PDB file of C-alpha atoms in Angstrom:
ATOM      1  CA  ILE A  13     -13.945  -0.734  67.549  1.00 50.00           C
ATOM      2  CA  MET A  14     -17.270  -2.348  66.578  1.00 52.00           C
ATOM      3  CA  ASN A  15     -19.179   0.829  67.489  1.00 65.00           C
ATOM      4  CA  VAL A  16     -16.877   2.914  65.356  1.00 63.00           C
ATOM      5  CA  ALA A  17     -17.280   0.489  62.413  1.00 57.00           C
ATOM      6  CA  CYS A  18     -21.103   0.538  62.760  1.00 68.00           C
ATOM      7  CA  GLU A  19     -21.123   4.326  62.852  1.00 77.00           C
ATOM      8  CA  ASN A  20     -18.980   4.470  59.679  1.00 72.00           C
ATOM      9  CA  LEU A  21     -21.284   1.992  57.903  1.00 67.00           C
ATOM     10  CA  LEU A  22     -24.325   4.076  58.837  1.00 78.00           C
ATOM     11  CA  ARG A  23     -22.661   7.209  57.516  1.00 81.00           C
ATOM     12  CA  ILE A  24     -21.826   5.443  54.227  1.00 72.00           C
ATOM     13  CA  LYS A  25     -25.436   4.149  53.983  1.00 71.00           C
ATOM     14  CA  ASP A  26     -26.836   7.628  54.518  1.00 81.00           C
ATOM     15  CA  PHE A  27     -24.506   9.116  51.954  1.00 83.00           C
ATOM     16  CA  VAL A  28     -25.294   6.452  49.338  1.00 72.00           C
ATOM     17  CA  SER A  29     -29.071   6.696  50.019  1.00 77.00           C
ATOM     18  CA  ASN A  30     -29.075  10.406  49.367  1.00 85.00           C
ATOM     19  CA  GLN A  31     -27.413  10.180  45.961  1.00 82.00           C
ATOM     20  CA  LYS A  32     -29.598  11.088  42.944  1.00 85.00           C
ATOM     21  CA  ARG A  33     -29.371   9.526  39.513  1.00 84.00           C
ATOM     22  CA  SER A  34     -27.678  11.703  36.944  1.00 87.00           C
ATOM     23  CA  ASP A  35     -26.694  11.470  33.283  1.00 91.00           C
ATOM     24  CA  PHE A  36     -23.058  10.700  32.396  1.00 92.00           C
ATOM     25  CA  ASP A  37     -21.069   9.955  29.303  1.00 95.00           C
ATOM     26  CA  VAL A  38     -19.555   6.469  28.599  1.00 96.00           C
ATOM     27  CA  SER A  39     -16.136   8.093  28.856  1.00 97.00           C
ATOM     28  CA  CYS A  40     -16.686   8.417  32.627  1.00 97.00           C
ATOM     29  CA  LEU A  41     -16.765   4.649  33.013  1.00 98.00           C
ATOM     30  CA  THR A  42     -14.082   2.467  34.506  1.00 98.00           C
ATOM     31  CA  VAL A  43     -14.603  -1.196  33.623  1.00 98.00           C
ATOM     32  CA  GLY A  44     -12.724  -4.109  35.117  1.00 98.00           C
ATOM     33  CA  LEU A  45     -11.955  -7.330  33.239  1.00 98.00           C
ATOM     34  CA  GLU A  46     -11.859 -10.768  34.950  1.00 97.00           C
ATOM     35  CA  CYS A  47     -11.946 -14.403  33.906  1.00 94.00           C
ATOM     36  CA  GLY A  48     -12.373 -17.406  36.231  1.00 91.00           C
ATOM     37  CA  GLY A  49     -13.087 -21.045  35.820  1.00 90.00           C
ATOM     38  CA  SER A  50     -11.713 -20.830  32.320  1.00 92.00           C
ATOM     39  CA  ASP A  51     -12.008 -23.541  29.666  1.00 92.00           C
ATOM     40  CA  PRO A  52     -10.576 -23.959  26.100  1.00 92.00           C
ATOM     41  CA  PHE A  53     -13.546 -21.928  24.730  1.00 94.00           C
ATOM     42  CA  SER A  54     -12.769 -18.922  26.942  1.00 95.00           C
ATOM     43  CA  GLY A  55      -9.995 -17.746  24.613  1.00 95.00           C
ATOM     44  CA  ILE A  56     -12.089 -18.446  21.554  1.00 96.00           C
ATOM     45  CA  THR A  57     -15.529 -16.997  22.392  1.00 98.00           C
ATOM     46  CA  ALA A  58     -16.141 -14.965  25.543  1.00 98.00           C
ATOM     47  CA  ASN A  59     -12.687 -13.321  25.980  1.00 98.00           C
ATOM     48  CA  PRO A  60     -12.360 -12.093  22.315  1.00 98.00           C
ATOM     49  CA  ALA A  61     -15.858 -10.660  22.538  1.00 98.00           C
ATOM     50  CA  VAL A  62     -14.845  -8.836  25.726  1.00 98.00           C
ATOM     51  CA  GLY A  63     -11.702  -7.722  23.843  1.00 98.00           C
ATOM     52  CA  LEU A  64     -13.902  -5.968  21.246  1.00 98.00           C
ATOM     53  CA  ILE A  65     -15.808  -4.233  24.121  1.00 98.00           C
ATOM     54  CA  SER A  66     -12.491  -3.214  25.648  1.00 98.00           C
ATOM     55  CA  ASP A  67     -11.284  -1.564  22.424  1.00 98.00           C
ATOM     56  CA  ARG A  68     -14.651   0.130  21.939  1.00 98.00           C
ATOM     57  CA  LEU A  69     -14.693   1.556  25.424  1.00 98.00           C
ATOM     58  CA  VAL A  70     -11.127   2.861  24.959  1.00 98.00           C
ATOM     59  CA  GLU A  71     -12.132   4.504  21.714  1.00 98.00           C
ATOM     60  CA  LEU A  72     -15.038   6.178  23.601  1.00 98.00           C
ATOM     61  CA  GLY A  73     -12.673   7.592  26.205  1.00 98.00           C
ATOM     62  CA  ALA A  74     -13.423   5.156  29.032  1.00 98.00           C
ATOM     63  CA  THR A  75     -10.924   3.373  31.308  1.00 98.00           C
ATOM     64  CA  VAL A  76     -10.532  -0.360  31.126  1.00 98.00           C
ATOM     65  CA  VAL A  77      -8.617  -2.397  33.700  1.00 98.00           C
ATOM     66  CA  LEU A  78      -6.947  -5.712  32.752  1.00 98.00           C
ATOM     67  CA  SER A  79      -6.011  -7.757  35.806  1.00 97.00           C
ATOM     68  CA  GLU A  80      -4.511 -11.110  36.941  1.00 96.00           C
ATOM     69  CA  ILE A  81      -0.774 -10.790  36.511  1.00 96.00           C
ATOM     70  CA  PRO A  82      -0.060 -14.579  36.965  1.00 93.00           C
ATOM     71  CA  GLU A  83      -2.374 -15.236  34.024  1.00 93.00           C
ATOM     72  CA  MET A  84      -0.090 -13.160  31.766  1.00 95.00           C
ATOM     73  CA  ILE A  85       2.847 -15.531  32.193  1.00 93.00           C
ATOM     74  CA  GLY A  86       3.689 -16.823  28.759  1.00 92.00           C
ATOM     75  CA  ALA A  87       1.860 -14.031  26.888  1.00 94.00           C
ATOM     76  CA  GLU A  88       4.449 -11.326  27.270  1.00 94.00           C
ATOM     77  CA  ALA A  89       5.195 -11.248  23.504  1.00 93.00           C
ATOM     78  CA  CYS A  90       1.568 -10.333  22.817  1.00 93.00           C
ATOM     79  CA  LEU A  91       1.750  -7.398  25.259  1.00 96.00           C
ATOM     80  CA  GLU A  92       5.185  -5.980  24.688  1.00 94.00           C
ATOM     81  CA  SER A  93       4.450  -4.147  21.378  1.00 93.00           C
ATOM     82  CA  ARG A  94       1.374  -2.558  22.961  1.00 96.00           C
ATOM     83  CA  ILE A  95       3.237  -0.775  25.743  1.00 97.00           C
ATOM     84  CA  PRO A  96       4.711   2.544  24.416  1.00 96.00           C
ATOM     85  CA  ASP A  97       6.029   3.681  27.793  1.00 97.00           C
ATOM     86  CA  GLN A  98       9.243   1.827  28.744  1.00 97.00           C
ATOM     87  CA  SER A  99       8.739   2.397  32.544  1.00 97.00           C
ATOM     88  CA  VAL A 100       5.181   0.781  32.256  1.00 98.00           C
ATOM     89  CA  LYS A 101       6.733  -2.158  30.404  1.00 97.00           C
ATOM     90  CA  GLN A 102       9.400  -2.610  33.020  1.00 97.00           C
ATOM     91  CA  LYS A 103       6.894  -2.518  35.885  1.00 97.00           C
ATOM     92  CA  LEU A 104       4.583  -5.068  34.217  1.00 98.00           C
ATOM     93  CA  PHE A 105       7.222  -7.559  33.176  1.00 97.00           C
ATOM     94  CA  GLY A 106       9.011  -7.149  36.459  1.00 97.00           C
ATOM     95  CA  ARG A 107       5.885  -8.063  38.281  1.00 96.00           C
ATOM     96  CA  ILE A 108       5.229 -11.025  36.047  1.00 95.00           C
ATOM     97  CA  ASN A 109       8.749 -12.239  36.892  1.00 94.00           C
ATOM     98  CA  ASP A 110       8.054 -11.712  40.591  1.00 93.00           C
ATOM     99  CA  TYR A 111       5.263 -14.238  40.416  1.00 91.00           C
ATOM    100  CA  VAL A 112       7.430 -16.658  38.512  1.00 91.00           C
ATOM    101  CA  GLN A 113      10.091 -16.307  41.212  1.00 90.00           C
ATOM    102  CA  MET A 114       7.530 -16.723  44.050  1.00 88.00           C
ATOM    103  CA  ALA A 115       6.518 -20.022  42.487  1.00 85.00           C
ATOM    104  CA  LYS A 116      10.157 -21.139  42.212  1.00 86.00           C
ATOM    105  CA  ASP A 117      10.708 -20.203  45.928  1.00 86.00           C
ATOM    106  CA  ALA A 118       7.717 -22.455  46.726  1.00 82.00           C
ATOM    107  CA  GLY A 119       9.139 -25.325  44.686  1.00 83.00           C
ATOM    108  CA  GLY A 120       7.163 -24.824  41.463  1.00 80.00           C
ATOM    109  CA  ASP A 121       7.759 -23.472  37.930  1.00 82.00           C
ATOM    110  CA  MET A 122       5.041 -21.275  36.462  1.00 81.00           C
ATOM    111  CA  ARG A 123       6.651 -21.226  33.036  1.00 80.00           C
ATOM    112  CA  ASP A 124       6.928 -24.998  32.658  1.00 73.00           C
ATOM    113  CA  CYS A 125       3.657 -26.422  34.008  1.00 76.00           C
ATOM    114  CA  ASN A 126       0.029 -26.857  33.357  1.00 69.00           C
ATOM    115  CA  PRO A 127      -2.456 -24.384  34.865  1.00 69.00           C
ATOM    116  CA  ALA A 128      -4.486 -25.089  38.025  1.00 76.00           C
ATOM    117  CA  PRO A 129      -6.162 -28.547  38.492  1.00 78.00           C
ATOM    118  CA  GLY A 130      -9.612 -27.078  37.722  1.00 78.00           C
ATOM    119  CA  ASN A 131      -8.301 -25.607  34.408  1.00 79.00           C
ATOM    120  CA  ILE A 132      -6.730 -28.974  33.453  1.00 80.00           C
ATOM    121  CA  LYS A 133     -10.045 -30.687  34.141  1.00 82.00           C
ATOM    122  CA  ALA A 134     -11.790 -28.132  32.009  1.00 83.00           C
ATOM    123  CA  GLY A 135      -9.464 -28.907  29.092  1.00 85.00           C
ATOM    124  CA  LEU A 136      -6.768 -26.256  29.138  1.00 86.00           C
ATOM    125  CA  SER A 137      -3.381 -27.704  28.098  1.00 84.00           C
ATOM    126  CA  THR A 138      -0.707 -25.176  29.165  1.00 85.00           C
ATOM    127  CA  ILE A 139      -0.193 -21.974  31.080  1.00 85.00           C
ATOM    128  CA  GLU A 140       0.371 -20.255  27.710  1.00 88.00           C
ATOM    129  CA  GLU A 141      -2.972 -21.310  26.409  1.00 90.00           C
ATOM    130  CA  LYS A 142      -4.590 -19.917  29.614  1.00 90.00           C
ATOM    131  CA  SER A 143      -2.633 -16.639  29.490  1.00 93.00           C
ATOM    132  CA  LEU A 144      -3.258 -15.997  25.783  1.00 92.00           C
ATOM    133  CA  GLY A 145      -6.959 -16.415  26.538  1.00 93.00           C
ATOM    134  CA  CYS A 146      -6.738 -14.038  29.489  1.00 94.00           C
ATOM    135  CA  VAL A 147      -4.916 -11.141  27.810  1.00 97.00           C
ATOM    136  CA  ILE A 148      -7.222 -11.056  24.735  1.00 97.00           C
ATOM    137  CA  LYS A 149      -9.849  -9.523  27.035  1.00 98.00           C
ATOM    138  CA  GLY A 150      -7.829  -6.306  26.767  1.00 98.00           C
ATOM    139  CA  GLY A 151      -8.402  -6.184  23.017  1.00 98.00           C
ATOM    140  CA  HIS A 152      -5.645  -4.546  20.928  1.00 97.00           C
ATOM    141  CA  SER A 153      -5.313  -1.087  22.516  1.00 97.00           C
ATOM    142  CA  ASP A 154      -2.111   0.282  23.861  1.00 98.00           C
ATOM    143  CA  ILE A 155      -1.474  -0.270  27.621  1.00 98.00           C
ATOM    144  CA  ASN A 156      -1.105   3.190  29.107  1.00 97.00           C
ATOM    145  CA  GLU A 157      -0.418   2.478  32.780  1.00 98.00           C
ATOM    146  CA  PHE A 158       0.426  -0.073  35.417  1.00 98.00           C
ATOM    147  CA  VAL A 159      -1.267   0.416  38.775  1.00 98.00           C
ATOM    148  CA  GLU A 160      -0.694  -1.310  42.140  1.00 96.00           C
ATOM    149  CA  TYR A 161      -3.393  -3.513  43.692  1.00 96.00           C
ATOM    150  CA  ALA A 162      -6.494  -1.315  44.398  1.00 95.00           C
ATOM    151  CA  GLY A 163      -4.778   1.689  42.885  1.00 97.00           C
ATOM    152  CA  ARG A 164      -6.824   4.299  41.045  1.00 97.00           C
ATOM    153  CA  PRO A 165      -5.767   4.724  37.383  1.00 98.00           C
ATOM    154  CA  ARG A 166      -4.482   8.236  36.547  1.00 96.00           C
ATOM    155  CA  HIS A 167      -4.834   7.712  32.844  1.00 95.00           C
ATOM    156  CA  LYS A 168      -7.687   6.862  30.507  1.00 97.00           C
ATOM    157  CA  GLY A 169      -7.615   3.904  28.124  1.00 98.00           C
ATOM    158  CA  LEU A 170      -6.317   0.445  28.917  1.00 98.00           C
ATOM    159  CA  VAL A 171      -4.438  -0.052  32.099  1.00 98.00           C
ATOM    160  CA  VAL A 172      -3.108  -3.145  33.948  1.00 98.00           C
ATOM    161  CA  MET A 173      -3.637  -3.661  37.641  1.00 98.00           C
ATOM    162  CA  ASP A 174      -1.404  -5.863  39.821  1.00 97.00           C
ATOM    163  CA  THR A 175      -3.902  -8.451  41.095  1.00 96.00           C
ATOM    164  CA  PRO A 176      -3.506 -12.215  41.680  1.00 93.00           C
ATOM    165  CA  GLY A 177      -5.433 -14.709  39.702  1.00 91.00           C
ATOM    166  CA  ASN A 178      -7.734 -15.438  42.695  1.00 91.00           C
ATOM    167  CA  ASP A 179     -11.116 -14.170  41.469  1.00 95.00           C
ATOM    168  CA  PRO A 180     -12.553 -12.481  44.564  1.00 95.00           C
ATOM    169  CA  GLU A 181      -9.237 -10.795  45.400  1.00 95.00           C
ATOM    170  CA  SER A 182      -8.832  -9.578  41.826  1.00 96.00           C
ATOM    171  CA  VAL A 183     -12.367  -8.200  41.501  1.00 97.00           C
ATOM    172  CA  THR A 184     -12.115  -6.532  44.909  1.00 94.00           C
ATOM    173  CA  GLY A 185      -8.922  -4.785  43.894  1.00 96.00           C
ATOM    174  CA  MET A 186     -10.359  -3.452  40.648  1.00 97.00           C
ATOM    175  CA  VAL A 187     -13.497  -2.205  42.377  1.00 95.00           C
ATOM    176  CA  ALA A 188     -11.428  -0.601  45.133  1.00 94.00           C
ATOM    177  CA  GLY A 189      -9.486   1.148  42.401  1.00 97.00           C
ATOM    178  CA  GLY A 190     -12.657   2.658  40.988  1.00 96.00           C
ATOM    179  CA  ALA A 191     -14.166   0.149  38.613  1.00 97.00           C
ATOM    180  CA  HIS A 192     -17.883   0.862  38.199  1.00 96.00           C
ATOM    181  CA  LEU A 193     -18.635  -2.631  36.887  1.00 97.00           C
ATOM    182  CA  VAL A 194     -16.731  -5.780  36.056  1.00 98.00           C
ATOM    183  CA  LEU A 195     -16.974  -8.006  32.933  1.00 98.00           C
ATOM    184  CA  PHE A 196     -16.320 -11.546  34.129  1.00 98.00           C
ATOM    185  CA  THR A 197     -16.026 -14.471  31.679  1.00 97.00           C
ATOM    186  CA  THR A 198     -16.215 -18.125  32.755  1.00 96.00           C
ATOM    187  CA  GLY A 199     -16.033 -21.485  31.132  1.00 94.00           C
ATOM    188  CA  VAL A 200     -17.040 -23.888  33.910  1.00 92.00           C
ATOM    189  CA  GLY A 201     -19.093 -21.471  35.952  1.00 91.00           C
ATOM    190  CA  THR A 202     -18.560 -19.367  39.006  1.00 89.00           C
ATOM    191  CA  PRO A 203     -21.037 -17.310  41.022  1.00 89.00           C
ATOM    192  CA  VAL A 204     -18.457 -14.748  42.319  1.00 94.00           C
ATOM    193  CA  GLY A 205     -19.856 -11.275  42.569  1.00 94.00           C
ATOM    194  CA  ASN A 206     -19.043  -8.109  44.573  1.00 93.00           C
ATOM    195  CA  PRO A 207     -20.880  -6.154  47.304  1.00 90.00           C
ATOM    196  CA  VAL A 208     -20.117  -2.783  45.701  1.00 91.00           C
ATOM    197  CA  ALA A 209     -20.102  -3.004  41.927  1.00 94.00           C
ATOM    198  CA  PRO A 210     -22.179  -5.005  39.457  1.00 96.00           C
ATOM    199  CA  VAL A 211     -20.391  -8.041  37.989  1.00 97.00           C
ATOM    200  CA  VAL A 212     -21.563  -9.105  34.522  1.00 98.00           C
ATOM    201  CA  LYS A 213     -21.128 -12.857  33.952  1.00 98.00           C
ATOM    202  CA  ILE A 214     -20.386 -14.100  30.416  1.00 98.00           C
ATOM    203  CA  SER A 215     -20.281 -17.798  29.586  1.00 97.00           C
ATOM    204  CA  SER A 216     -17.868 -19.210  27.012  1.00 97.00           C
ATOM    205  CA  ASN A 217     -20.032 -22.158  26.150  1.00 97.00           C
ATOM    206  CA  THR A 218     -23.797 -22.682  25.885  1.00 97.00           C
ATOM    207  CA  ARG A 219     -23.861 -25.917  27.849  1.00 95.00           C
ATOM    208  CA  MET A 220     -22.640 -24.176  30.965  1.00 94.00           C
ATOM    209  CA  TYR A 221     -24.895 -21.217  30.314  1.00 96.00           C
ATOM    210  CA  ARG A 222     -27.966 -23.532  30.272  1.00 96.00           C
ATOM    211  CA  ARG A 223     -26.833 -25.311  33.458  1.00 95.00           C
ATOM    212  CA  MET A 224     -26.204 -22.048  35.297  1.00 94.00           C
ATOM    213  CA  SER A 225     -28.542 -19.655  33.503  1.00 93.00           C
ATOM    214  CA  ASP A 226     -29.666 -18.121  36.841  1.00 94.00           C
ATOM    215  CA  PHE A 227     -26.038 -16.948  37.387  1.00 95.00           C
ATOM    216  CA  ILE A 228     -25.052 -15.972  33.834  1.00 97.00           C
ATOM    217  CA  ASP A 229     -26.035 -12.742  31.986  1.00 98.00           C
ATOM    218  CA  ILE A 230     -24.668 -13.330  28.478  1.00 98.00           C
ATOM    219  CA  ASP A 231     -23.970 -16.531  26.496  1.00 98.00           C
ATOM    220  CA  ALA A 232     -20.955 -16.063  24.266  1.00 98.00           C
ATOM    221  CA  GLY A 233     -21.052 -19.778  23.561  1.00 97.00           C
ATOM    222  CA  LYS A 234     -23.425 -19.120  20.650  1.00 97.00           C
ATOM    223  CA  MET A 235     -20.319 -18.166  18.681  1.00 97.00           C
ATOM    224  CA  ILE A 236     -19.440 -21.823  18.527  1.00 96.00           C
ATOM    225  CA  GLU A 237     -22.647 -22.325  16.420  1.00 94.00           C
ATOM    226  CA  GLY A 238     -21.796 -19.484  14.088  1.00 96.00           C
ATOM    227  CA  THR A 239     -22.958 -16.258  15.774  1.00 97.00           C
ATOM    228  CA  PRO A 240     -20.414 -13.549  14.837  1.00 98.00           C
ATOM    229  CA  VAL A 241     -18.255 -12.233  17.636  1.00 98.00           C
ATOM    230  CA  GLU A 242     -19.400  -8.704  16.726  1.00 98.00           C
ATOM    231  CA  THR A 243     -23.016  -9.670  17.465  1.00 98.00           C
ATOM    232  CA  VAL A 244     -22.110 -10.976  20.892  1.00 98.00           C
ATOM    233  CA  ALA A 245     -19.971  -7.908  21.595  1.00 98.00           C
ATOM    234  CA  GLU A 246     -22.905  -5.562  20.585  1.00 98.00           C
ATOM    235  CA  GLU A 247     -25.301  -7.542  22.956  1.00 98.00           C
ATOM    236  CA  MET A 248     -22.684  -7.168  25.696  1.00 98.00           C
ATOM    237  CA  PHE A 249     -22.301  -3.438  25.096  1.00 98.00           C
ATOM    238  CA  GLU A 250     -26.031  -2.888  25.244  1.00 98.00           C
ATOM    239  CA  PHE A 251     -26.177  -4.908  28.476  1.00 98.00           C
ATOM    240  CA  ILE A 252     -23.476  -2.699  29.987  1.00 98.00           C
ATOM    241  CA  LEU A 253     -25.519   0.396  29.184  1.00 97.00           C
ATOM    242  CA  ASP A 254     -28.606  -1.229  30.726  1.00 97.00           C
ATOM    243  CA  VAL A 255     -26.627  -1.986  33.896  1.00 97.00           C
ATOM    244  CA  CYS A 256     -25.486   1.619  34.039  1.00 95.00           C
ATOM    245  CA  ASN A 257     -29.166   2.573  33.745  1.00 94.00           C
ATOM    246  CA  GLY A 258     -30.095   0.408  36.760  1.00 92.00           C
ATOM    247  CA  ARG A 259     -30.554  -3.122  35.453  1.00 96.00           C
ATOM    248  CA  GLU A 260     -29.514  -5.720  37.937  1.00 96.00           C
ATOM    249  CA  THR A 261     -26.989  -8.387  36.932  1.00 97.00           C
ATOM    250  CA  ALA A 262     -27.434 -12.116  37.778  1.00 97.00           C
ATOM    251  CA  THR A 263     -24.915 -11.835  40.661  1.00 95.00           C
ATOM    252  CA  GLU A 264     -26.870  -8.917  42.193  1.00 95.00           C
ATOM    253  CA  ILE A 265     -30.187 -10.788  41.856  1.00 96.00           C
ATOM    254  CA  ASN A 266     -28.670 -13.832  43.526  1.00 96.00           C
ATOM    255  CA  ASN A 267     -26.989 -11.689  46.219  1.00 92.00           C
ATOM    256  CA  CYS A 268     -23.480 -12.923  45.286  1.00 93.00           C
ATOM    257  CA  ARG A 269     -21.349 -10.474  47.292  1.00 89.00           C
ATOM    258  CA  GLU A 270     -17.917 -12.094  47.637  1.00 88.00           C
ATOM    259  CA  PHE A 271     -15.147  -9.840  48.981  1.00 86.00           C
ATOM    260  CA  ALA A 272     -11.489 -10.729  49.521  1.00 89.00           C
ATOM    261  CA  VAL A 273      -8.483  -8.457  49.932  1.00 88.00           C
ATOM    262  CA  ASN A 274      -5.077  -9.435  48.561  1.00 85.00           C
ATOM    263  CA  ARG A 275      -2.934 -10.668  51.471  1.00 76.00           C
ATOM    264  CA  ILE A 276       0.482  -9.490  52.561  1.00 65.00           C
ATOM    265  CA  GLY A 277       1.726 -12.818  51.210  1.00 66.00           C
ATOM    266  CA  PRO A 278       0.131 -12.628  47.714  1.00 62.00           C
ATOM    267  CA  ALA A 279      -1.964 -15.405  46.260  1.00 65.00           C
ATOM    268  CA  PHE A 280      -1.545 -16.723  42.757  1.00 65.00           C
TER     269      PHE A 280
END
């Protein structure tokens, strides 16, 4: 088995090494959205800025993947009017309810609790606050499709992928589904990257950015001091273009290559 695996890796390496750079339009991009180690500023600074980028990419014909189904619990009302296809709506809300039921089966209640201990320590008050901050990363575009974990979107525009809230599992699923890069916002800091696609790290507050500057690409915390969200979004968009043109992200420079596949028994 090991010999077969090594042979496959060598074939992949040879294939990738022989690829040549070529021009492509922004509409060819698939961009994944992720947030991890969130804080109260995530839903005020970094995530709204990513939301502007999401809408801009959709307008340009690209594909944007919103993930983390458990982090949509409590934000259903914000999503419902943005899903024109009834079958997509049923799939998404059905999956949200699946996670709620899984928590009940384990003795918990996802709709009547605070978020994870790390989020509580960071200052998030309720699951609704966390979820509202999460979904704003998708901007205000219509949701065109719901895809399974690691599924490849068939439609352009904004799609939702069934991933858990666990960061490495979620990022891995989006990349496996064709994401060329991932925009990853964080409030308390996380070095999670990916071995296949660039992960762009965006801080929600400047204090964390200064403490982890080697691992963060863009500081959205400057919005707290008065920098317009449009300015941060424009900086982010230019950075995305630079990454597409070969610029390395902080996670690449630091060799952050986390990889985790969603298990048969899903994680939250």
